[in-house]
Tab-separated table of C-alpha atoms in Angstrom:
chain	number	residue	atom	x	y	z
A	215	UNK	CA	-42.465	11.071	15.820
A	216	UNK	CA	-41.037	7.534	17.147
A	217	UNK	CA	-42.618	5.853	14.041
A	218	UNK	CA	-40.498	8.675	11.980
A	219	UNK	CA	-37.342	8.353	13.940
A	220	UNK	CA	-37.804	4.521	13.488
A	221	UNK	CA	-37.789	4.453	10.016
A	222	UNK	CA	-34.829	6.738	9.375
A	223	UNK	CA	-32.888	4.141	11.519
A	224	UNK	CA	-34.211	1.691	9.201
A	225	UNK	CA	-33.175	3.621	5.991
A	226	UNK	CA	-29.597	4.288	7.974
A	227	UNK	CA	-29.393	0.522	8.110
A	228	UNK	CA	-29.655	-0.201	4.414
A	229	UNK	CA	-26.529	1.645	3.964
A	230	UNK	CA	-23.415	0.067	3.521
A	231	UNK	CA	-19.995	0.695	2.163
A	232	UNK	CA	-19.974	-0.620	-1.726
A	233	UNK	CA	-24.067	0.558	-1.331
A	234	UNK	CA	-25.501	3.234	-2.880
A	235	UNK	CA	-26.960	6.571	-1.637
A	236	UNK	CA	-29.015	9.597	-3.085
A	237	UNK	CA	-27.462	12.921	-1.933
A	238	UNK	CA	-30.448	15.368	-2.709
A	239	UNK	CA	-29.752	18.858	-3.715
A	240	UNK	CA	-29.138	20.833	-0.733
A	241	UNK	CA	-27.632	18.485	1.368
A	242	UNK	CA	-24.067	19.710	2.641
A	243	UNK	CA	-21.384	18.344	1.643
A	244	UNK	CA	-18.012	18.213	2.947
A	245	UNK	CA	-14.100	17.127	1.387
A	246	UNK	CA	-12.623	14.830	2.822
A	247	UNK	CA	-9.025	16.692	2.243
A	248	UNK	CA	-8.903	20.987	2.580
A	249	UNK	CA	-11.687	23.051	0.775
A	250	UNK	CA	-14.992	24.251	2.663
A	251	UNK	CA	-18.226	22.454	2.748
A	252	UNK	CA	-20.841	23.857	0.636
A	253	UNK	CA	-24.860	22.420	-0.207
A	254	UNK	CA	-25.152	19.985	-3.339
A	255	UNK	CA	-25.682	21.882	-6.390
A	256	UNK	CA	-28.503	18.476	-7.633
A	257	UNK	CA	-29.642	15.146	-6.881
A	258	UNK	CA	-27.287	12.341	-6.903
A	259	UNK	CA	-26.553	8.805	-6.552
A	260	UNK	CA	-22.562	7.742	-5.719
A	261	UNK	CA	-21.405	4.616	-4.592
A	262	UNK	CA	-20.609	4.723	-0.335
A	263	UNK	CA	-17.107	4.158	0.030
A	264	UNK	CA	-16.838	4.471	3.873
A	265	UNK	CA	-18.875	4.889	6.685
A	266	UNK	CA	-17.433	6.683	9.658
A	267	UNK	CA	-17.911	8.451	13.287
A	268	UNK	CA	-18.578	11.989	13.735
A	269	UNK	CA	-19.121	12.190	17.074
A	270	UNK	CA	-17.131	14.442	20.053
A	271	UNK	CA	-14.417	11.900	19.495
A	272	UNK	CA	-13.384	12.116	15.830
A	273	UNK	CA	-11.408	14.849	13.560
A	274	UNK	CA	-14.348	15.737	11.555
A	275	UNK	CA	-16.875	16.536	14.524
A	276	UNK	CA	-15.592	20.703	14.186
A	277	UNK	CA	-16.574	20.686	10.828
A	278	UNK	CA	-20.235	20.675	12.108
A	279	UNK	CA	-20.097	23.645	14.280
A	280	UNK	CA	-20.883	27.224	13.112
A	281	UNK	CA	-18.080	29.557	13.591
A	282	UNK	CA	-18.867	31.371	17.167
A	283	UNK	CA	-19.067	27.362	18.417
A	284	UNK	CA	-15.865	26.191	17.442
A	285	UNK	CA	-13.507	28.174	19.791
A	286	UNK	CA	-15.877	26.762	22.456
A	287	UNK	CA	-15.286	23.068	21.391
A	288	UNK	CA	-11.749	23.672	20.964
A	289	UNK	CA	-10.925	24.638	24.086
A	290	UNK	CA	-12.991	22.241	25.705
A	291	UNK	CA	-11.648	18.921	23.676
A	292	UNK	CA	-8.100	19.752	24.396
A	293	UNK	CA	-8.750	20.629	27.857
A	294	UNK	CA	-10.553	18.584	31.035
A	295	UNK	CA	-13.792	20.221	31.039
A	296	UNK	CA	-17.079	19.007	29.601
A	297	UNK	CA	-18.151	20.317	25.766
A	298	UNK	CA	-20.794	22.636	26.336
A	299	UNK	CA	-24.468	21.261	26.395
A	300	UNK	CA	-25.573	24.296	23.854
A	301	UNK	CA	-22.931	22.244	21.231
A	302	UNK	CA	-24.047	18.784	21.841
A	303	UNK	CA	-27.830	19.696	21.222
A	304	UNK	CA	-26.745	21.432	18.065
A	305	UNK	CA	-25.209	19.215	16.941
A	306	UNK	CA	-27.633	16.360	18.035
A	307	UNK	CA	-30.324	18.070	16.257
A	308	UNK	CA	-28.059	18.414	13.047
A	309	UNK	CA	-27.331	14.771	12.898
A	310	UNK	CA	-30.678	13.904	13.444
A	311	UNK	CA	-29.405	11.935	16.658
A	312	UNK	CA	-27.155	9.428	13.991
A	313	UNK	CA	-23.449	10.890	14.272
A	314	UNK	CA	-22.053	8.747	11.322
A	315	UNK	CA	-21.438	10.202	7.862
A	316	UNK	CA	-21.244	8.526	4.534
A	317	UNK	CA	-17.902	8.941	2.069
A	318	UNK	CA	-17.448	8.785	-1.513
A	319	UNK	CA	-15.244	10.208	-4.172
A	320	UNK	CA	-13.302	12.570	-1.739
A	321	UNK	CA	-16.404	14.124	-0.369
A	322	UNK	CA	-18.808	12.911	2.753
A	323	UNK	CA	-22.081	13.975	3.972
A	324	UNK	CA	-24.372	12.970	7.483
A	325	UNK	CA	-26.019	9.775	7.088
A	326	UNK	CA	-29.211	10.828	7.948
A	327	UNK	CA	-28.868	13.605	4.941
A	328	UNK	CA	-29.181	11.021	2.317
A	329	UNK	CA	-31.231	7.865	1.275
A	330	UNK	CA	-30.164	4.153	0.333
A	331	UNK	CA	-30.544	3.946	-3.698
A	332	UNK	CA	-30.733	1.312	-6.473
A	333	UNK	CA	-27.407	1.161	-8.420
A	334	UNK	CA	-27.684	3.553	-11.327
A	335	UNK	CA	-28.428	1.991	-14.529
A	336	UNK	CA	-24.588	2.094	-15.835
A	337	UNK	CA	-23.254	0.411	-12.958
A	338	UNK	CA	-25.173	-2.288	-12.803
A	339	UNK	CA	-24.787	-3.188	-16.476
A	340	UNK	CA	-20.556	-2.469	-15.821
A	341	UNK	CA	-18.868	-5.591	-16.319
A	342	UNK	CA	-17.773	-6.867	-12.958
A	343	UNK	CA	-14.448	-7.425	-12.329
A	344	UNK	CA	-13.029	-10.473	-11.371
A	345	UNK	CA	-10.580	-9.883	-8.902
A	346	UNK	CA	-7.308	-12.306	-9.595
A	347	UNK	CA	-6.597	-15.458	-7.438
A	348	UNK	CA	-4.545	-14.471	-4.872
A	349	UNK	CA	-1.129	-16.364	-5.075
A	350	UNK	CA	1.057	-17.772	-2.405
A	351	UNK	CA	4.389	-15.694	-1.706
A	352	UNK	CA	7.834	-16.815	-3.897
A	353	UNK	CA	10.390	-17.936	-1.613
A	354	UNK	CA	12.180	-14.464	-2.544
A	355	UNK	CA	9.050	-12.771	-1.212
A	356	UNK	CA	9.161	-14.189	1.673
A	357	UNK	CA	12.611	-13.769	2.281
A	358	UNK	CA	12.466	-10.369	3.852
A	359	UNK	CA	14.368	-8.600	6.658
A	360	UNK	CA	14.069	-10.726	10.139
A	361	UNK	CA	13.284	-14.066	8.363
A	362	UNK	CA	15.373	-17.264	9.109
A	363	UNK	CA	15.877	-19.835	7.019
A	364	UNK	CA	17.358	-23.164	6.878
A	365	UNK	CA	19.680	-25.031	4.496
A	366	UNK	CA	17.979	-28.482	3.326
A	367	UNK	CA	20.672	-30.173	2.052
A	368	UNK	CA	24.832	-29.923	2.110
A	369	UNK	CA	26.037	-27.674	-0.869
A	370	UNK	CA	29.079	-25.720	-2.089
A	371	UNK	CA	27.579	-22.678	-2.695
A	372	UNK	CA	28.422	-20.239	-5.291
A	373	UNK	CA	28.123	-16.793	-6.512
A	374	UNK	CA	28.673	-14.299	-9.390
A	375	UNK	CA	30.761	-10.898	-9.085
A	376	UNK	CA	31.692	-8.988	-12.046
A	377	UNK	CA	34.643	-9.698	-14.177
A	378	UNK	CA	37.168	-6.789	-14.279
A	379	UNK	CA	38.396	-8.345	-17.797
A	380	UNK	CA	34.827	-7.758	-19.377
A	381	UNK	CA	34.727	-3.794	-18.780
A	382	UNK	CA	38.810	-3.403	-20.166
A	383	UNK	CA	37.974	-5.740	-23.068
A	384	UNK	CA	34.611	-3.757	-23.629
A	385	UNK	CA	35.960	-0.183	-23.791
A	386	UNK	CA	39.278	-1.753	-25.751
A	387	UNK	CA	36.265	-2.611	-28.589
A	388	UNK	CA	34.347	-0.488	-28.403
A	389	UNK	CA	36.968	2.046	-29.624
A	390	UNK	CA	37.394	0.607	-32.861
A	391	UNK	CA	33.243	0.388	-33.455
A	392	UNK	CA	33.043	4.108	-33.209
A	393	UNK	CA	31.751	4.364	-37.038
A	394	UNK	CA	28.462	2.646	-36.254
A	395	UNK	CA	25.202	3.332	-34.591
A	396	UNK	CA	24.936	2.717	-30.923
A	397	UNK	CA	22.414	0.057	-30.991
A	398	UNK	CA	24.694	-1.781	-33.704
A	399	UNK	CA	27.471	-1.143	-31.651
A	400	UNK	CA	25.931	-3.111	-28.607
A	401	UNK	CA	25.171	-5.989	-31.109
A	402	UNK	CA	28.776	-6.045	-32.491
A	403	UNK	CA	30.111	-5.886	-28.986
A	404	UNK	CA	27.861	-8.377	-27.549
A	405	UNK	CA	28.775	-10.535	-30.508
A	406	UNK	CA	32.856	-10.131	-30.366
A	407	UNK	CA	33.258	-10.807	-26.423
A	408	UNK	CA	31.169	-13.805	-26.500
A	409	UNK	CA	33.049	-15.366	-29.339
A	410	UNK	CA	36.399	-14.522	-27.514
A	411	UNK	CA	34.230	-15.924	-24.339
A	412	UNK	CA	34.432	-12.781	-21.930
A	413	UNK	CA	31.498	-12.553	-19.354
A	414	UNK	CA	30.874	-9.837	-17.438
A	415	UNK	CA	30.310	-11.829	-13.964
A	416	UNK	CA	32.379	-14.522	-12.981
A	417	UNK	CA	31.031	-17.536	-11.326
A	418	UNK	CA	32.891	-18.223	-7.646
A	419	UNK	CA	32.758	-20.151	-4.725
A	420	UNK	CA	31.137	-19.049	-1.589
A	421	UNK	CA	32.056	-21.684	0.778
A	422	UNK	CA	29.846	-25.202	2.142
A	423	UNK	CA	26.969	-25.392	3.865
A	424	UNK	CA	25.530	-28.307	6.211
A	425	UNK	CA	22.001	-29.146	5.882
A	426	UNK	CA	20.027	-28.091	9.045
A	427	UNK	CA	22.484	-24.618	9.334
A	428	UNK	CA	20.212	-21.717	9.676
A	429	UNK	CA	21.312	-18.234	8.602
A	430	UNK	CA	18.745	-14.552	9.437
A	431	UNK	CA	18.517	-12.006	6.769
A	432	UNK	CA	19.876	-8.940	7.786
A	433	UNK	CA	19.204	-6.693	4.905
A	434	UNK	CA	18.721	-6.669	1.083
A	435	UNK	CA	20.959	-5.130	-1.471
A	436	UNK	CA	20.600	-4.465	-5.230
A	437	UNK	CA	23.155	-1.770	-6.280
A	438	UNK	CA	25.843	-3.782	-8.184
A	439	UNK	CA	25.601	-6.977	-6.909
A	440	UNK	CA	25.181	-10.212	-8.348
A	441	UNK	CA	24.007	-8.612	-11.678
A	442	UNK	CA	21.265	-6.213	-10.724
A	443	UNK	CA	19.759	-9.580	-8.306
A	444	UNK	CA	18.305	-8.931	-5.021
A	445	UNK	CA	21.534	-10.182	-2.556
A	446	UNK	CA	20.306	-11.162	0.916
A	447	UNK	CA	22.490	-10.308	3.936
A	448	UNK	CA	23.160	-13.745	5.913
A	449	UNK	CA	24.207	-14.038	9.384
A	450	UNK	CA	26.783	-16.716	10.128
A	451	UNK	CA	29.001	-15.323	13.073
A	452	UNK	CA	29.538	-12.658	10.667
A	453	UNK	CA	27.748	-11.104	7.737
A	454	UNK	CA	28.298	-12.144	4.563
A	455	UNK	CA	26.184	-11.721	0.755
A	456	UNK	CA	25.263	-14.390	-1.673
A	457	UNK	CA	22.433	-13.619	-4.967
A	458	UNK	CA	19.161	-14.822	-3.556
A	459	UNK	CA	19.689	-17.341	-6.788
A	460	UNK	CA	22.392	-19.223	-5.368
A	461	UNK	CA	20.550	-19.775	-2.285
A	462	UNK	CA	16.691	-20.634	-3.707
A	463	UNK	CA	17.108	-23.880	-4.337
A	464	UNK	CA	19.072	-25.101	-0.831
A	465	UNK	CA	16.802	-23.255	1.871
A	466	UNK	CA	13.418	-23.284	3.456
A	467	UNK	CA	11.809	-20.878	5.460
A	468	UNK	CA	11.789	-21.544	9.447
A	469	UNK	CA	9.598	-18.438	10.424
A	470	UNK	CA	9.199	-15.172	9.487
A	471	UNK	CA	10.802	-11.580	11.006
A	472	UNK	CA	9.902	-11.547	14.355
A	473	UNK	CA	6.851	-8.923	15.581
């Protein structure tokens, strides 16, 4: 019996998450989400994607428990006295004495229910995928809610809003292109207000900056401003926007948002 008991530990050892298992026919098998727990309908081998508790102090110990135990359980886990001993060897004998359980594809089953296993044949001829190099962060990325930053050099900074002239001028044209498709409408329009050179953001200036002035983003807008850009909140005394553009290439990063 110790010689037995041994070797299941050993077999329980083999099995790791990204393993594989074989879930023999029979073996119950419970979701991970709602639905009831029901015996395999045949032999199988999945991949393990997790490997977790079931003991007296997880969410998934009930699930063990015939029906006239639960109530018991219940009552005892939410209150101060000890789970009844009738429960424990139940479920002791149940587990086989190894309260983990073995996940994969939404579904889980006791670890000492199923066996290590070879890849199946598919798998191991599946091309393996190579995972992409992991890049550092932009300076935009990094420029999140709680960061401070500092200005490296002195500028005159500068920023876009939209031109009130450009909408007028737009809808004053686009009356007279009625006749044509929309698509060769947007061409034509396009086409006439950059030859009469109307933009539809105006370039303007922000005010100076010093280098070694720090500023803390506040908050990050997109609706409207600086052409659809990402416009970081700065704190100077008071709060004011700029496009994350006009700032990129005047500021480094001092630390991050603060935990």
């Amino acid at each position: 019996m110790l010689q037995l008991k041994k070797r299941n530990k050993e077999q329980m050892s083999e099995i790791q998450v990204d393993g594989y298992i074989r879930v023999p026919k029979g073996t119950m098998i419970y979701p991970t989400g709602d639905g009831v727990e029901a015996p395999a309908t045949r032999d199988q081998v999945v991949k393990v994607a997790d490997i977790f508790d079931v003991d007296v102090k997880s969410d998934n110990f009930y699930l063990l428990l015939p029906d006239e135990m639960r109530l018991r359980y219940f009552e005892a886990s939410g209150g101060k006295r000890p789970i009844d001993q009738d429960i424990l060897e139940f479920t002791d004998r149940l587990t086989k004495g190894d309260y983990r359980a073995v996940a994969w594809s939404g579904k889980w089953a006791l670890i000492a229910d199923v066996q290590p296993a070879e890849a199946p044949a598919n798998a191991k001829t599946a091309r393996k995928v190579v995972k992409p190099e992991k890049k550092p962060l932009t300076k935009q990325q990094q420029m999140v809610i709680g960061s401070v930053w500092r200005f490296i050099q002195d500028t005159e900074l500068r920023y876009k809003v939209r031109n009130p002239t450009y909408a007028v001028m737009r809808d004053d044209l686009d009356r007279g292109l009625h006749e044509l498709s929309q698509h060769a409408r947007a061409q034509a329009l396009d086409t006439k207000l950059s030859e009469l050179g109307i933009i539809d953001h105006i370039d303007e200036p922000w005010g100076p900056v010093t280098a070694g002035e720090t500023f803390s983003v506040r908050g990050k807008l997109t609706s409207g401003f600086g052409g659809g850009q990402d416009v970081p909140m700065l704190f100077r005394g008071e709060k004011f926007t700029l496009p994350y553009a006009s700032l990129e290439p005047f500021v480094e990063l001092v630390n991050g948002p603060s935990s």
